[in-house]
Tab-separated table of C-alpha atoms and ligand atoms in Angstrom:
chain	number	residue	atom	x	y	z
A	206	MET	CA	92.854	60.326	92.549
A	207	THR	CA	94.023	62.853	95.160
A	208	SER	CA	97.703	63.823	95.342
A	209	THR	CA	99.646	64.895	98.419
A	210	PRO	CA	99.567	68.674	98.945
A	211	LEU	CA	102.836	70.499	98.212
A	212	PRO	CA	104.507	71.547	101.509
A	213	VAL	CA	105.198	75.299	101.561
A	214	ALA	CA	106.976	77.585	104.045
A	215	VAL	CA	106.361	81.342	104.187
A	216	LEU	CA	109.182	83.597	105.436
A	217	GLY	CA	108.087	87.041	106.606
A	218	ALA	CA	104.810	85.451	107.682
A	219	ALA	CA	103.925	88.257	110.096
A	220	GLY	CA	104.274	90.957	107.445
A	221	ARG	CA	101.553	92.429	105.245
A	222	MET	CA	102.353	90.234	102.229
A	223	GLY	CA	103.333	87.245	104.355
A	224	ARG	CA	99.994	87.159	106.221
A	225	GLU	CA	98.111	87.265	102.921
A	226	ALA	CA	100.344	84.533	101.452
A	227	CYS	CA	99.808	82.258	104.482
A	228	ARG	CA	96.036	82.656	104.035
A	229	ALA	CA	96.236	81.951	100.289
A	230	VAL	CA	98.358	78.812	100.804
A	231	GLU	CA	96.059	77.576	103.581
A	232	ASP	CA	93.023	78.091	101.329
A	233	ALA	CA	94.567	76.159	98.407
A	234	ALA	CA	93.654	72.464	98.482
A	235	ASP	CA	96.812	71.427	96.587
A	236	LEU	CA	99.181	73.255	98.986
A	237	GLU	CA	99.987	72.843	102.672
A	238	LEU	CA	101.460	75.568	104.861
A	239	VAL	CA	104.048	73.678	106.952
A	240	ALA	CA	106.036	76.611	108.394
A	241	SER	CA	105.399	80.338	109.021
A	242	ILE	CA	108.640	82.127	109.831
A	243	GLY	CA	109.112	85.623	111.231
A	244	ARG	CA	112.196	87.709	111.989
A	245	GLY	CA	114.402	85.916	114.525
A	246	ASP	CA	112.824	82.488	113.964
A	247	ASP	CA	115.217	79.623	113.222
A	248	LEU	CA	115.168	78.600	109.547
A	249	GLU	CA	115.872	75.009	110.620
A	250	ALA	CA	112.133	74.790	111.401
A	251	VAL	CA	111.536	75.060	107.642
A	252	ALA	CA	113.768	72.059	106.947
A	253	GLU	CA	112.302	70.083	109.844
A	254	ALA	CA	108.777	70.739	108.539
A	255	GLY	CA	109.739	69.222	105.165
A	256	ALA	CA	108.971	72.292	103.040
A	257	GLN	CA	109.655	71.858	99.332
A	258	VAL	CA	108.948	75.476	98.384
A	259	VAL	CA	110.018	78.518	100.402
A	260	VAL	CA	108.174	81.789	99.808
A	261	ASP	CA	110.228	84.847	100.793
A	262	LEU	CA	108.282	88.021	101.610
A	263	THR	CA	110.730	89.602	104.025
A	264	VAL	CA	113.064	92.598	103.652
A	265	PRO	CA	115.784	93.297	101.072
A	266	SER	CA	118.555	92.743	103.653
A	267	ALA	CA	117.346	89.206	104.457
A	268	ALA	CA	116.058	87.835	101.160
A	269	LYS	CA	119.340	86.802	99.517
A	270	GLY	CA	120.509	84.882	102.598
A	271	ASN	CA	117.145	83.124	102.810
A	272	VAL	CA	117.244	82.094	99.151
A	273	LEU	CA	120.817	80.791	99.416
A	274	TRP	CA	119.787	78.856	102.517
A	275	ALA	CA	116.807	77.324	100.672
A	276	ILE	CA	119.032	76.247	97.745
A	277	GLU	CA	121.571	74.756	100.134
A	278	HIS	CA	118.774	72.732	101.724
A	279	GLY	CA	117.334	71.482	98.415
A	280	MET	CA	114.214	73.692	98.344
A	281	HIS	CA	112.728	75.766	95.545
A	282	ALA	CA	112.180	79.450	96.316
A	283	VAL	CA	109.527	81.951	95.259
A	284	VAL	CA	110.571	85.481	96.145
A	285	GLY	CA	108.474	88.625	96.254
A	286	THR	CA	110.939	90.684	98.275
A	287	THR	CA	112.288	93.526	96.152
A	288	GLY	CA	115.616	95.386	96.187
A	289	TRP	CA	117.721	92.830	94.232
A	290	ASP	CA	120.826	93.945	92.344
A	291	GLU	CA	122.867	92.180	89.655
A	292	GLN	CA	125.474	91.020	92.160
A	293	SER	CA	122.900	89.307	94.393
A	294	LEU	CA	121.195	87.730	91.372
A	295	GLY	CA	124.623	86.458	90.286
A	296	GLU	CA	125.154	84.814	93.692
A	297	VAL	CA	121.799	83.033	93.369
A	298	ARG	CA	122.697	81.877	89.829
A	299	SER	CA	126.037	80.521	91.070
A	300	ALA	CA	124.363	78.649	93.928
A	301	LEU	CA	121.796	77.177	91.524
A	302	ALA	CA	124.547	76.011	89.180
A	303	GLY	CA	125.519	73.544	91.896
A	304	ALA	CA	121.908	72.464	92.510
A	305	PRO	CA	120.476	71.114	89.251
A	306	GLY	CA	116.696	70.750	89.249
A	307	LEU	CA	116.072	73.509	91.776
A	308	GLY	CA	114.149	76.585	90.719
A	309	VAL	CA	114.086	80.137	92.071
A	310	LEU	CA	111.526	82.704	90.966
A	311	ILE	CA	112.200	86.327	91.850
A	312	ALA	CA	109.073	88.278	90.945
A	313	PRO	CA	109.178	92.056	91.393
A	314	ASN	CA	105.400	92.048	91.022
A	315	PHE	CA	103.001	89.148	91.495
A	316	ALA	CA	99.966	91.080	90.220
A	317	ILE	CA	98.965	89.628	86.858
A	318	GLY	CA	97.941	93.077	85.575
A	319	ALA	CA	101.313	94.579	86.476
A	320	VAL	CA	103.100	91.775	84.611
A	321	LEU	CA	100.883	92.423	81.587
A	322	ALA	CA	101.573	96.167	81.845
A	323	MET	CA	105.340	95.473	81.702
A	324	ARG	CA	104.881	93.353	78.578
A	325	PHE	CA	102.591	95.927	76.943
A	326	ALA	CA	105.099	98.661	77.822
A	327	GLU	CA	107.839	96.806	75.937
A	328	ILE	CA	105.596	96.659	72.853
A	329	ALA	CA	104.442	100.306	73.082
A	330	ALA	CA	108.007	101.529	73.645
A	331	ARG	CA	108.875	100.851	70.015
A	332	TYR	CA	106.403	103.446	68.803
A	333	TYR	CA	106.928	106.488	71.044
A	334	GLU	CA	109.740	109.023	71.211
A	335	SER	CA	109.202	109.710	74.937
A	336	ALA	CA	108.591	107.342	77.855
A	337	GLU	CA	108.542	107.935	81.619
A	338	ILE	CA	107.382	105.909	84.614
A	339	VAL	CA	105.584	107.033	87.768
A	340	GLU	CA	105.403	104.430	90.541
A	341	LEU	CA	103.194	105.115	93.561
A	342	HIS	CA	103.294	103.190	96.839
A	343	HIS	CA	102.392	103.286	100.543
A	344	PRO	CA	104.864	105.249	102.700
A	345	ALA	CA	106.153	102.142	104.558
A	346	LYS	CA	107.932	100.874	101.444
A	347	VAL	CA	111.695	100.888	102.130
A	348	ASP	CA	113.174	100.776	98.612
A	349	ALA	CA	112.796	103.182	95.699
A	350	PRO	CA	112.233	103.047	92.836
A	351	SER	CA	110.097	99.911	93.036
A	352	GLY	CA	111.321	96.623	91.551
A	353	THR	CA	108.395	96.766	89.149
A	354	ALA	CA	109.408	100.221	87.925
A	355	ARG	CA	112.989	99.032	87.414
A	356	HIS	CA	111.813	96.073	85.385
A	357	THR	CA	109.366	98.216	83.416
A	358	ALA	CA	112.208	100.597	82.592
A	359	GLY	CA	114.273	97.626	81.405
A	360	ALA	CA	111.392	96.420	79.232
A	361	ILE	CA	110.967	99.887	77.708
A	362	ALA	CA	114.710	100.105	77.061
A	363	ARG	CA	114.605	96.735	75.257
A	364	GLY	CA	111.640	97.880	73.150
A	365	ARG	CA	113.375	101.130	72.247
A	366	ALA	CA	116.624	99.374	71.380
A	367	ALA	CA	114.762	96.886	69.147
A	368	ALA	CA	113.218	99.838	67.278
A	369	GLY	CA	116.537	101.660	66.994
A	370	LEU	CA	115.337	104.585	69.130
A	371	GLY	CA	117.977	106.772	70.765
A	372	PRO	CA	117.800	108.563	74.134
A	373	VAL	CA	114.463	110.102	75.159
A	374	PRO	CA	114.347	113.839	74.362
A	375	ASP	CA	115.076	116.004	77.422
A	376	ALA	CA	116.501	119.523	77.347
A	377	THR	CA	116.982	119.727	81.143
A	378	GLU	CA	120.308	121.400	81.954
A	379	GLN	CA	119.850	122.168	85.648
A	380	ASP	CA	118.224	119.815	88.154
A	381	PRO	CA	120.058	120.248	91.483
A	382	ASP	CA	117.232	118.652	93.506
A	383	GLY	CA	116.611	115.638	91.288
A	384	ALA	CA	113.194	116.803	90.091
A	385	ARG	CA	113.547	114.674	86.965
A	386	GLY	CA	113.620	111.523	89.086
A	387	ALA	CA	115.902	108.495	88.898
A	388	VAL	CA	117.155	107.273	85.537
A	389	VAL	CA	116.925	103.494	85.077
A	390	ASP	CA	118.142	102.071	81.772
A	391	GLY	CA	117.789	105.553	80.284
A	392	ILE	CA	114.158	105.968	81.433
A	393	HIS	CA	113.134	108.565	84.040
A	394	VAL	CA	111.355	106.998	87.024
A	395	HIS	CA	109.435	109.036	89.607
A	396	ALA	CA	108.563	107.505	92.992
A	397	VAL	CA	105.548	108.747	94.989
A	398	ARG	CA	105.012	107.638	98.626
A	399	LEU	CA	101.510	108.435	99.815
A	400	ARG	CA	99.379	107.272	102.751
A	401	GLY	CA	96.428	105.235	101.515
A	402	LEU	CA	98.154	103.791	98.472
A	403	VAL	CA	99.149	100.141	98.040
A	404	ALA	CA	101.074	99.613	94.750
A	405	HIS	CA	100.416	101.523	91.533
A	406	GLU	CA	102.270	102.283	88.333
A	407	GLU	CA	101.744	104.575	85.403
A	408	VAL	CA	103.768	104.317	82.210
A	409	LEU	CA	103.560	107.416	80.048
A	410	PHE	CA	104.373	107.341	76.348
A	411	GLY	CA	104.520	110.525	74.291
A	412	GLY	CA	104.621	111.118	70.575
A	413	THR	CA	103.939	114.271	68.591
A	414	GLY	CA	100.339	115.310	69.386
A	415	GLU	CA	99.656	112.088	71.308
A	416	GLN	CA	99.933	110.477	74.727
A	417	PHE	CA	99.411	106.825	75.595
A	418	THR	CA	99.149	105.825	79.274
A	419	LEU	CA	99.305	102.354	80.791
A	420	ARG	CA	98.166	102.178	84.411
A	421	HIS	CA	97.947	99.348	86.893
A	422	ASP	CA	96.569	99.596	90.441
A	423	SER	CA	96.829	97.045	93.235
A	424	PHE	CA	94.226	98.259	95.749
A	425	ASP	CA	94.732	95.318	98.094
A	426	ARG	CA	97.553	92.822	98.680
A	427	VAL	CA	95.121	90.056	97.836
A	428	SER	CA	95.764	91.089	94.192
A	429	PHE	CA	99.244	89.553	94.442
A	430	MET	CA	98.071	86.118	95.573
A	431	PRO	CA	97.108	84.507	92.216
A	432	GLY	CA	100.675	85.266	91.114
A	433	VAL	CA	102.185	83.917	94.349
A	434	LEU	CA	100.194	80.677	93.967
A	435	LEU	CA	101.177	80.396	90.299
A	436	GLY	CA	104.824	80.788	91.316
A	437	ILE	CA	104.563	78.111	94.044
A	438	ARG	CA	102.871	75.628	91.701
A	439	GLU	CA	105.233	76.220	88.770
A	440	VAL	CA	108.652	76.777	90.350
A	441	SER	CA	109.710	73.107	90.297
A	442	ARG	CA	109.065	73.005	86.517
A	443	HIS	CA	111.484	75.899	85.905
A	444	PRO	CA	114.978	74.946	87.099
A	445	GLY	CA	117.468	77.794	87.490
A	446	LEU	CA	116.738	81.462	88.178
A	447	THR	CA	113.708	83.156	86.647
A	448	VAL	CA	113.306	86.884	87.191
A	449	GLY	CA	109.748	88.048	86.611
A	450	LEU	CA	106.469	86.128	86.741
A	451	ASP	CA	106.161	86.556	82.957
A	452	GLY	CA	108.718	83.734	82.728
A	453	TYR	CA	105.938	81.413	83.949
A	454	MET	CA	103.198	82.932	81.754
A	455	ASP	CA	102.675	82.350	78.052
A	456	LEU	CA	102.821	85.940	76.823
A	457	GLY	CA	104.139	85.225	73.339
B	987	NAP	P1	106.390	94.043	105.808
B	987	NAP	O1	104.953	94.193	106.199
B	987	NAP	O2	107.403	94.944	106.407
B	987	NAP	O3	106.786	92.523	106.088
B	987	NAP	C1	108.087	92.040	106.098
B	987	NAP	C2	108.129	91.010	107.227
B	987	NAP	O4	109.359	90.296	107.149
B	987	NAP	C3	108.082	91.658	108.609
B	987	NAP	O5	107.151	90.939	109.404
B	987	NAP	C4	109.519	91.471	109.093
B	987	NAP	O6	109.617	91.405	110.496
B	987	NAP	C5	109.830	90.149	108.469
B	987	NAP	N1	111.258	89.838	108.418
B	987	NAP	C6	112.324	90.666	108.374
B	987	NAP	N2	113.463	89.951	108.294
B	987	NAP	C7	113.101	88.642	108.316
B	987	NAP	C8	113.812	87.423	108.272
B	987	NAP	N3	115.140	87.396	108.204
B	987	NAP	N4	113.113	86.246	108.310
B	987	NAP	C9	111.773	86.254	108.384
B	987	NAP	N5	111.025	87.384	108.436
B	987	NAP	C10	111.687	88.554	108.397
B	987	NAP	O7	106.557	94.182	104.226
B	987	NAP	P2	105.530	93.743	103.089
B	987	NAP	O8	104.730	94.901	102.648
B	987	NAP	O9	104.853	92.496	103.505
B	987	NAP	O10	106.529	93.455	101.889
B	987	NAP	C11	107.494	92.427	102.000
B	987	NAP	C12	108.388	92.482	100.760
B	987	NAP	O11	107.595	92.162	99.604
B	987	NAP	C13	108.995	93.867	100.473
B	987	NAP	O12	110.269	93.703	99.922
B	987	NAP	C14	108.052	94.460	99.439
B	987	NAP	O13	108.683	95.421	98.615
B	987	NAP	C15	107.724	93.224	98.653
B	987	NAP	N6	106.474	93.258	97.902
B	987	NAP	C16	106.474	92.529	96.770
B	987	NAP	C17	105.333	92.436	96.033
B	987	NAP	C18	105.356	91.606	94.784
B	987	NAP	O14	104.315	91.480	94.128
B	987	NAP	N7	106.490	91.017	94.430
B	987	NAP	C19	104.169	93.092	96.439
B	987	NAP	C20	104.197	93.816	97.625
B	987	NAP	C21	105.362	93.878	98.359
B	987	NAP	P3	109.837	92.791	111.335
B	987	NAP	O15	108.527	93.508	111.220
B	987	NAP	O16	110.172	92.313	112.702
B	987	NAP	O17	110.946	93.530	110.665
């Protein structure tokens, strides 16, 4: 028995991620790409095309408005665009409260290995006195630190709190130029922007006489597509807001 393909719209379709996502949806037999939207295109085309899932791969300034629009029009949303803050997430939660049955996935990283690295980081964090994150990306990335690094820092902070660990040791007294990086949830995060890179992250753990490093590399945007497709296929089964693809994976 064959079932009707799920109608999907991609916003940001002309971008690097959007182009890849359009290809991945077109290549999937159980999905149908019904709308490809770029900057300046009318979102009404998405509703007219009958999309049930909207994939947002645009820019931080547009993503929230797109998601609220999708909810208002009864569509699930799968979001890869980064740069979300608590206030914007709260607005999405409020909108979803009035739309039972609709799901929104906001995934700071669709690469399965990066999701695993975040989970492993939370586990490792319990056992090491020191932890720092280095995220490395292409120079066209507009936000820093990366959404993945923020979420990894949050995971490390949770792991440390569960183990009763205090602040990471750091005797720095003077740092007028910010050489110690940003501090997210108590964890130092360093952002590198380098031509030739795509998306990479290193999580460094230090204990007396020991270092443990977790590293994930996305060499090509195609690495994000299994996660994007998983999100599209699963979003209707997860009503409400889910932040992080791990919410759709059975990681124990
Ligand atoms: P990009 O190449 O700059 O693509 C963004 C596209 O969105 C551009 O074509 C842009 O058009 C278009 N756009 C801007 N506003 C729009 C709107 N209101 N409606 C429709 N399209 C709009 O960026 P990218 O590398 O593809 O990344 C896109 C987003 O995904 C970024 O936030 C990035 O950080 C994130 N990202 C997430 C993951 C993940 O795994 N979650 C992985 C990689 C990247 P113009 O060129 O005309 O501005």
